[in-house]
Structures are given as structure tokens and as C-alpha cells.
Amino acid sequence: HAKSADVRWILATAGALPFGEAHFDGALCTLAIHHFPDMAAAFAEIRRVIARGRFTLFTASREQMRGYWLNHYFPKAMDFAIRQMPDLPDVMNALSQAGFVNAEREPYAVTPDLQDLFLYAGKHRPKLYLDPQVRAGISTFAMTSNIDEITTGLHRLAKDIETGGIDGVRQSFDHDLGDYLFITADTHPAA
């Protein structure tokens, strides 16, 4: 789809937003905090531009990511991706230090009909990972320097899809932590 002409796109970094104080009623951050060079500074800046409202993060914890069956096929790439993720206590502490209150977490499990194509979007549709265009939009694959592991992992995945072996691999990674997290935090205590 083409970008809407009704939306004004602004390029900026989370640590230096080009907006005045209390400019927005809320903020949403989707699968990005692992790319922030300074998460605490970014959260403080996001807090600065929110008036009275909520900050919602969509992210994954390291523990959740260790439960992705992708670890079976791409262990080094996944290890790198997992190490990039901030520890959950650090996220919660950075929110508090930035002035957010009432932080809550809610696990999210990827569903088979998911439309977006982020890292674990193919949880129920393993064939998605065989598509180079899908992988190009996922930083774990697009930014890896270990092409040999990706190539080998893709061959193993394709074979397991063909033989049905993928079902056993997926079952061996079943867990109850959820696949991702919604984290919400308010700018002011509840009245």
C-alpha cells in the first residue's frame, strides 16, 4: 500500500524527538527498544512529549525468545538477537526512571492468522521463513553476517517442513511465557 497523504512522516531518533513537551496523548513503540543506543534516554524523551497518557511497548523478553523454535535452525543468529534484547528488569527500571508509573506487562502469543511479518510471525507458518523477501524485513536475518548458518538452517527447515519434522521441533519449544509482551506505563498515577 502507498503511504497515506494524510500522514506527515517525520524522521527522528527516539532519544531526540523534534516535538515540544506534552505534545502527544500517548506513544507506541513496536519492536524497537533493542535498537536504541540508550534506552533510558529514549524513554525519558518519550515521557517528555506525552501529556497525560500512556506509553505502550510491544517487545519480547530474552526468556520468550529462547522459546522460539527458530533457535533450532538458526542458533547463532538467535543468540545474537536474544543478547540484543534488554533485560526485562532493565526495561521496567528505565520506564520508572523516565517518570512513568503503573507499568504492567501482558504476554502475547502469535496467532496463525497474524498479518505482520516480524521475527516470530511464522511461528505457525514456518514456510514464511523460506521467502527471502520476508527474511529481508526481519532484522535478525537481514543484519546477520553469518550467511552460512542461515543457508544451512533454511535447508534444514525446508527439509523438516517437507517431512513433517517441523512439528516435533515446534512441540519441543512449547512454553507458556507468550511470544511477545505488551508493556504499558502511564505518565501520571491513576486518579
PDB file of C-alpha atoms in Angstrom:
ATOM      1  CA  HIS A   1       0.000   0.000   0.000  1.00  0.00           C
ATOM      2  CA  ALA A   2       1.091   3.567  -0.632  1.00  0.00           C
ATOM      3  CA  LYS A   3       1.745   5.834   2.329  1.00  0.00           C
ATOM      4  CA  SER A   4      -1.235   7.975   3.238  1.00  0.00           C
ATOM      5  CA  ALA A   5      -1.105  11.596   2.153  1.00  0.00           C
ATOM      6  CA  ASP A   6      -2.987  12.380   5.389  1.00  0.00           C
ATOM      7  CA  VAL A   7       0.020  11.395   7.488  1.00  0.00           C
ATOM      8  CA  ARG A   8       3.022  13.658   7.916  1.00  0.00           C
ATOM      9  CA  TRP A   9       6.088  11.436   8.256  1.00  0.00           C
ATOM     10  CA  ILE A  10       8.932  12.724  10.410  1.00  0.00           C
ATOM     11  CA  LEU A  11      12.333  11.069  10.649  1.00  0.00           C
ATOM     12  CA  ALA A  12      13.871  11.289  14.117  1.00  0.00           C
ATOM     13  CA  THR A  13      15.567   9.216  16.783  1.00  0.00           C
ATOM     14  CA  ALA A  14      13.803   8.165  19.975  1.00  0.00           C
ATOM     15  CA  GLY A  15      16.448   9.949  22.035  1.00  0.00           C
ATOM     16  CA  ALA A  16      15.885  13.340  20.346  1.00  0.00           C
ATOM     17  CA  LEU A  17      12.275  13.799  19.300  1.00  0.00           C
ATOM     18  CA  PRO A  18      11.540  17.033  17.387  1.00  0.00           C
ATOM     19  CA  PHE A  19       8.361  17.834  19.353  1.00  0.00           C
ATOM     20  CA  GLY A  20       7.528  20.113  22.242  1.00  0.00           C
ATOM     21  CA  GLU A  21       6.760  18.944  25.750  1.00  0.00           C
ATOM     22  CA  ALA A  22       3.385  17.256  26.266  1.00  0.00           C
ATOM     23  CA  HIS A  23       2.780  17.238  22.501  1.00  0.00           C
ATOM     24  CA  PHE A  24       1.043  13.835  22.360  1.00  0.00           C
ATOM     25  CA  ASP A  25      -1.581  11.962  24.356  1.00  0.00           C
ATOM     26  CA  GLY A  26       0.368   8.719  24.188  1.00  0.00           C
ATOM     27  CA  ALA A  27       3.088   6.802  22.403  1.00  0.00           C
ATOM     28  CA  LEU A  28       3.558   3.357  20.901  1.00  0.00           C
ATOM     29  CA  CYS A  29       6.901   1.640  20.424  1.00  0.00           C
ATOM     30  CA  THR A  30       6.850  -1.566  18.400  1.00  0.00           C
ATOM     31  CA  LEU A  31       9.788  -3.990  18.355  1.00  0.00           C
ATOM     32  CA  ALA A  32      12.368  -1.221  18.545  1.00  0.00           C
ATOM     33  CA  ILE A  33      13.906  -0.896  22.014  1.00  0.00           C
ATOM     34  CA  HIS A  34      16.665  -3.369  21.181  1.00  0.00           C
ATOM     35  CA  HIS A  35      17.841  -0.881  18.551  1.00  0.00           C
ATOM     36  CA  PHE A  36      18.018   2.087  20.982  1.00  0.00           C
ATOM     37  CA  PRO A  37      21.617   3.040  21.819  1.00  0.00           C
ATOM     38  CA  ASP A  38      20.377   4.452  25.156  1.00  0.00           C
ATOM     39  CA  MET A  39      17.006   3.049  26.205  1.00  0.00           C
ATOM     40  CA  ALA A  40      16.785   5.186  29.363  1.00  0.00           C
ATOM     41  CA  ALA A  41      17.376   8.399  27.392  1.00  0.00           C
ATOM     42  CA  ALA A  42      14.832   7.340  24.771  1.00  0.00           C
ATOM     43  CA  PHE A  43      12.196   6.614  27.424  1.00  0.00           C
ATOM     44  CA  ALA A  44      12.870   9.976  29.099  1.00  0.00           C
ATOM     45  CA  GLU A  45      12.429  11.713  25.758  1.00  0.00           C
ATOM     46  CA  ILE A  46       9.219   9.809  25.040  1.00  0.00           C
ATOM     47  CA  ARG A  47       7.933  10.734  28.507  1.00  0.00           C
ATOM     48  CA  ARG A  48       8.745  14.393  27.775  1.00  0.00           C
ATOM     49  CA  VAL A  49       6.489  14.509  24.707  1.00  0.00           C
ATOM     50  CA  ILE A  50       3.491  12.720  26.294  1.00  0.00           C
ATOM     51  CA  ALA A  51       0.970  14.893  28.143  1.00  0.00           C
ATOM     52  CA  ARG A  52      -1.346  12.770  30.271  1.00  0.00           C
ATOM     53  CA  GLY A  53      -1.445   9.395  28.686  1.00  0.00           C
ATOM     54  CA  ARG A  54       0.049   6.007  28.204  1.00  0.00           C
ATOM     55  CA  PHE A  55       3.209   4.613  26.670  1.00  0.00           C
ATOM     56  CA  THR A  56       2.751   1.166  25.161  1.00  0.00           C
ATOM     57  CA  LEU A  57       5.654  -1.042  24.174  1.00  0.00           C
ATOM     58  CA  PHE A  58       5.456  -4.180  22.085  1.00  0.00           C
ATOM     59  CA  THR A  59       8.615  -6.211  22.596  1.00  0.00           C
ATOM     60  CA  ALA A  60       9.923  -9.624  23.565  1.00  0.00           C
ATOM     61  CA  SER A  61      11.884 -10.765  26.572  1.00  0.00           C
ATOM     62  CA  ARG A  62      15.038 -12.824  26.308  1.00  0.00           C
ATOM     63  CA  GLU A  63      13.239 -15.688  28.039  1.00  0.00           C
ATOM     64  CA  GLN A  64      10.444 -15.611  25.482  1.00  0.00           C
ATOM     65  CA  MET A  65      12.893 -15.590  22.583  1.00  0.00           C
ATOM     66  CA  ARG A  66      14.749 -18.604  23.967  1.00  0.00           C
ATOM     67  CA  GLY A  67      11.441 -20.426  23.459  1.00  0.00           C
ATOM     68  CA  TYR A  68      11.248 -19.691  19.713  1.00  0.00           C
ATOM     69  CA  TRP A  69      11.715 -22.810  17.596  1.00  0.00           C
ATOM     70  CA  LEU A  70      13.866 -20.654  15.294  1.00  0.00           C
ATOM     71  CA  ASN A  71      16.679 -21.361  17.793  1.00  0.00           C
ATOM     72  CA  HIS A  72      16.812 -24.922  16.441  1.00  0.00           C
ATOM     73  CA  TYR A  73      17.625 -23.769  12.899  1.00  0.00           C
ATOM     74  CA  PHE A  74      19.488 -20.501  13.471  1.00  0.00           C
ATOM     75  CA  PRO A  75      21.180 -20.787  16.899  1.00  0.00           C
ATOM     76  CA  LYS A  76      23.889 -18.156  16.376  1.00  0.00           C
ATOM     77  CA  ALA A  77      21.582 -15.602  14.755  1.00  0.00           C
ATOM     78  CA  MET A  78      19.026 -16.128  17.507  1.00  0.00           C
ATOM     79  CA  ASP A  79      21.665 -15.919  20.225  1.00  0.00           C
ATOM     80  CA  PHE A  80      22.752 -12.557  18.821  1.00  0.00           C
ATOM     81  CA  ALA A  81      19.120 -11.373  18.632  1.00  0.00           C
ATOM     82  CA  ILE A  82      18.452 -12.516  22.195  1.00  0.00           C
ATOM     83  CA  ARG A  83      21.554 -10.763  23.523  1.00  0.00           C
ATOM     84  CA  GLN A  84      20.426  -7.547  21.776  1.00  0.00           C
ATOM     85  CA  MET A  85      17.219  -7.516  23.804  1.00  0.00           C
ATOM     86  CA  PRO A  86      17.369  -5.530  27.026  1.00  0.00           C
ATOM     87  CA  ASP A  87      16.675  -7.485  30.203  1.00  0.00           C
ATOM     88  CA  LEU A  88      13.079  -7.041  31.316  1.00  0.00           C
ATOM     89  CA  PRO A  89      14.046  -5.610  34.740  1.00  0.00           C
ATOM     90  CA  ASP A  90      16.167  -3.009  32.908  1.00  0.00           C
ATOM     91  CA  VAL A  91      13.174  -2.051  30.743  1.00  0.00           C
ATOM     92  CA  MET A  92      10.925  -1.681  33.773  1.00  0.00           C
ATOM     93  CA  ASN A  93      13.584   0.319  35.638  1.00  0.00           C
ATOM     94  CA  ALA A  94      14.154   2.641  32.659  1.00  0.00           C
ATOM     95  CA  LEU A  95      10.409   3.313  32.477  1.00  0.00           C
ATOM     96  CA  SER A  96      10.336   4.196  36.168  1.00  0.00           C
ATOM     97  CA  GLN A  97      13.438   6.401  35.921  1.00  0.00           C
ATOM     98  CA  ALA A  98      11.846   8.248  32.997  1.00  0.00           C
ATOM     99  CA  GLY A  99       8.863   9.109  35.192  1.00  0.00           C
ATOM    100  CA  PHE A 100       6.372   6.503  34.023  1.00  0.00           C
ATOM    101  CA  VAL A 101       4.156   4.838  36.635  1.00  0.00           C
ATOM    102  CA  ASN A 102       1.804   1.854  36.861  1.00  0.00           C
ATOM    103  CA  ALA A 103       3.866  -0.252  34.461  1.00  0.00           C
ATOM    104  CA  GLU A 104       2.150  -3.523  33.589  1.00  0.00           C
ATOM    105  CA  ARG A 105       3.066  -6.468  31.374  1.00  0.00           C
ATOM    106  CA  GLU A 106       0.786  -8.659  29.304  1.00  0.00           C
ATOM    107  CA  PRO A 107       2.143 -11.618  27.323  1.00  0.00           C
ATOM    108  CA  TYR A 108       1.087 -12.011  23.705  1.00  0.00           C
ATOM    109  CA  ALA A 109       1.064 -15.283  21.774  1.00  0.00           C
ATOM    110  CA  VAL A 110       1.485 -15.172  17.993  1.00  0.00           C
ATOM    111  CA  THR A 111      -1.664 -16.405  16.243  1.00  0.00           C
ATOM    112  CA  PRO A 112      -1.811 -18.373  12.971  1.00  0.00           C
ATOM    113  CA  ASP A 113      -3.604 -15.511  11.174  1.00  0.00           C
ATOM    114  CA  LEU A 114      -1.080 -12.799  12.080  1.00  0.00           C
ATOM    115  CA  GLN A 115      -0.687 -10.253   9.268  1.00  0.00           C
ATOM    116  CA  ASP A 116       2.556  -8.528  10.267  1.00  0.00           C
ATOM    117  CA  LEU A 117       5.866 -10.206   9.432  1.00  0.00           C
ATOM    118  CA  PHE A 118       8.195  -9.637  12.387  1.00  0.00           C
ATOM    119  CA  LEU A 119      10.675 -12.208  13.740  1.00  0.00           C
ATOM    120  CA  TYR A 120       8.342 -14.883  15.124  1.00  0.00           C
ATOM    121  CA  ALA A 121       5.399 -14.155  12.813  1.00  0.00           C
ATOM    122  CA  GLY A 122       5.973 -17.537  11.170  1.00  0.00           C
ATOM    123  CA  LYS A 123       5.567 -19.456  14.422  1.00  0.00           C
ATOM    124  CA  HIS A 124       2.568 -21.299  12.954  1.00  0.00           C
ATOM    125  CA  ARG A 125       3.602 -20.816   9.299  1.00  0.00           C
ATOM    126  CA  PRO A 126       7.226 -21.987   9.003  1.00  0.00           C
ATOM    127  CA  LYS A 127       7.231 -21.642   5.201  1.00  0.00           C
ATOM    128  CA  LEU A 128       7.288 -17.865   5.647  1.00  0.00           C
ATOM    129  CA  TYR A 129      10.974 -18.057   6.581  1.00  0.00           C
ATOM    130  CA  LEU A 130      11.831 -19.650   3.241  1.00  0.00           C
ATOM    131  CA  ASP A 131      10.803 -16.423   1.473  1.00  0.00           C
ATOM    132  CA  PRO A 132      13.826 -14.095   1.071  1.00  0.00           C
ATOM    133  CA  GLN A 133      11.530 -11.045   0.980  1.00  0.00           C
ATOM    134  CA  VAL A 134      10.078 -11.963   4.371  1.00  0.00           C
ATOM    135  CA  ARG A 135      13.560 -12.509   5.837  1.00  0.00           C
ATOM    136  CA  ALA A 136      14.746  -9.175   4.397  1.00  0.00           C
ATOM    137  CA  GLY A 137      12.196  -7.395   6.608  1.00  0.00           C
ATOM    138  CA  ILE A 138      13.337  -9.135   9.807  1.00  0.00           C
ATOM    139  CA  SER A 139      16.461  -7.636  11.377  1.00  0.00           C
ATOM    140  CA  THR A 140      17.642 -10.985  12.790  1.00  0.00           C
ATOM    141  CA  PHE A 141      18.021 -12.267   9.229  1.00  0.00           C
ATOM    142  CA  ALA A 142      18.685  -9.015   7.362  1.00  0.00           C
ATOM    143  CA  MET A 143      21.512  -7.876   9.641  1.00  0.00           C
ATOM    144  CA  THR A 144      23.293 -11.186  10.178  1.00  0.00           C
ATOM    145  CA  SER A 145      26.797 -11.726   8.937  1.00  0.00           C
ATOM    146  CA  ASN A 146      26.522 -15.498   9.326  1.00  0.00           C
ATOM    147  CA  ILE A 147      25.163 -16.336   5.877  1.00  0.00           C
ATOM    148  CA  ASP A 148      26.365 -19.954   6.142  1.00  0.00           C
ATOM    149  CA  GLU A 149      24.239 -20.586   9.223  1.00  0.00           C
ATOM    150  CA  ILE A 150      21.184 -19.007   7.607  1.00  0.00           C
ATOM    151  CA  THR A 151      21.658 -21.052   4.421  1.00  0.00           C
ATOM    152  CA  THR A 152      22.160 -24.292   6.353  1.00  0.00           C
ATOM    153  CA  GLY A 153      19.248 -23.515   8.662  1.00  0.00           C
ATOM    154  CA  LEU A 154      16.958 -22.788   5.727  1.00  0.00           C
ATOM    155  CA  HIS A 155      17.857 -26.122   4.095  1.00  0.00           C
ATOM    156  CA  ARG A 156      17.155 -27.968   7.350  1.00  0.00           C
ATOM    157  CA  LEU A 157      13.894 -26.055   7.812  1.00  0.00           C
ATOM    158  CA  ALA A 158      12.754 -26.786   4.241  1.00  0.00           C
ATOM    159  CA  LYS A 159      13.529 -30.475   4.737  1.00  0.00           C
ATOM    160  CA  ASP A 160      11.671 -30.574   8.064  1.00  0.00           C
ATOM    161  CA  ILE A 161       8.659 -28.835   6.520  1.00  0.00           C
ATOM    162  CA  GLU A 162       8.657 -31.393   3.697  1.00  0.00           C
ATOM    163  CA  THR A 163       8.984 -34.413   6.016  1.00  0.00           C
ATOM    164  CA  GLY A 164       6.812 -33.108   8.850  1.00  0.00           C
ATOM    165  CA  GLY A 165       9.786 -32.990  11.215  1.00  0.00           C
ATOM    166  CA  ILE A 166       8.975 -29.346  11.899  1.00  0.00           C
ATOM    167  CA  ASP A 167       6.056 -30.472  14.074  1.00  0.00           C
ATOM    168  CA  GLY A 168       8.365 -32.188  16.564  1.00  0.00           C
ATOM    169  CA  VAL A 169      10.732 -29.225  16.602  1.00  0.00           C
ATOM    170  CA  ARG A 170       7.854 -26.836  17.263  1.00  0.00           C
ATOM    171  CA  GLN A 171       6.500 -29.054  20.046  1.00  0.00           C
ATOM    172  CA  SER A 172       9.905 -29.214  21.724  1.00  0.00           C
ATOM    173  CA  PHE A 173       9.832 -25.412  22.061  1.00  0.00           C
ATOM    174  CA  ASP A 174       6.309 -25.130  23.511  1.00  0.00           C
ATOM    175  CA  HIS A 175       6.204 -22.864  26.570  1.00  0.00           C
ATOM    176  CA  ASP A 176       3.710 -20.708  28.431  1.00  0.00           C
ATOM    177  CA  LEU A 177       5.595 -17.394  28.576  1.00  0.00           C
ATOM    178  CA  GLY A 178       3.950 -15.929  25.485  1.00  0.00           C
ATOM    179  CA  ASP A 179       5.934 -14.947  22.410  1.00  0.00           C
ATOM    180  CA  TYR A 180       6.000 -11.194  22.952  1.00  0.00           C
ATOM    181  CA  LEU A 181       4.967  -8.661  25.580  1.00  0.00           C
ATOM    182  CA  PHE A 182       2.807  -5.616  25.723  1.00  0.00           C
ATOM    183  CA  ILE A 183       4.151  -3.284  28.384  1.00  0.00           C
ATOM    184  CA  THR A 184       2.059  -0.278  29.331  1.00  0.00           C
ATOM    185  CA  ALA A 185       3.035   2.606  31.575  1.00  0.00           C
ATOM    186  CA  ASP A 186       1.231   5.811  32.470  1.00  0.00           C
ATOM    187  CA  THR A 187       2.548   9.344  32.717  1.00  0.00           C
ATOM    188  CA  HIS A 188       0.514  10.021  35.881  1.00  0.00           C
ATOM    189  CA  PRO A 189      -0.866   7.846  38.684  1.00  0.00           C
ATOM    190  CA  ALA A 190      -4.445   6.669  38.211  1.00  0.00           C
ATOM    191  CA  ALA A 191      -6.944   9.049  39.789  1.00  0.00           C
TER     192      ALA A 191
END
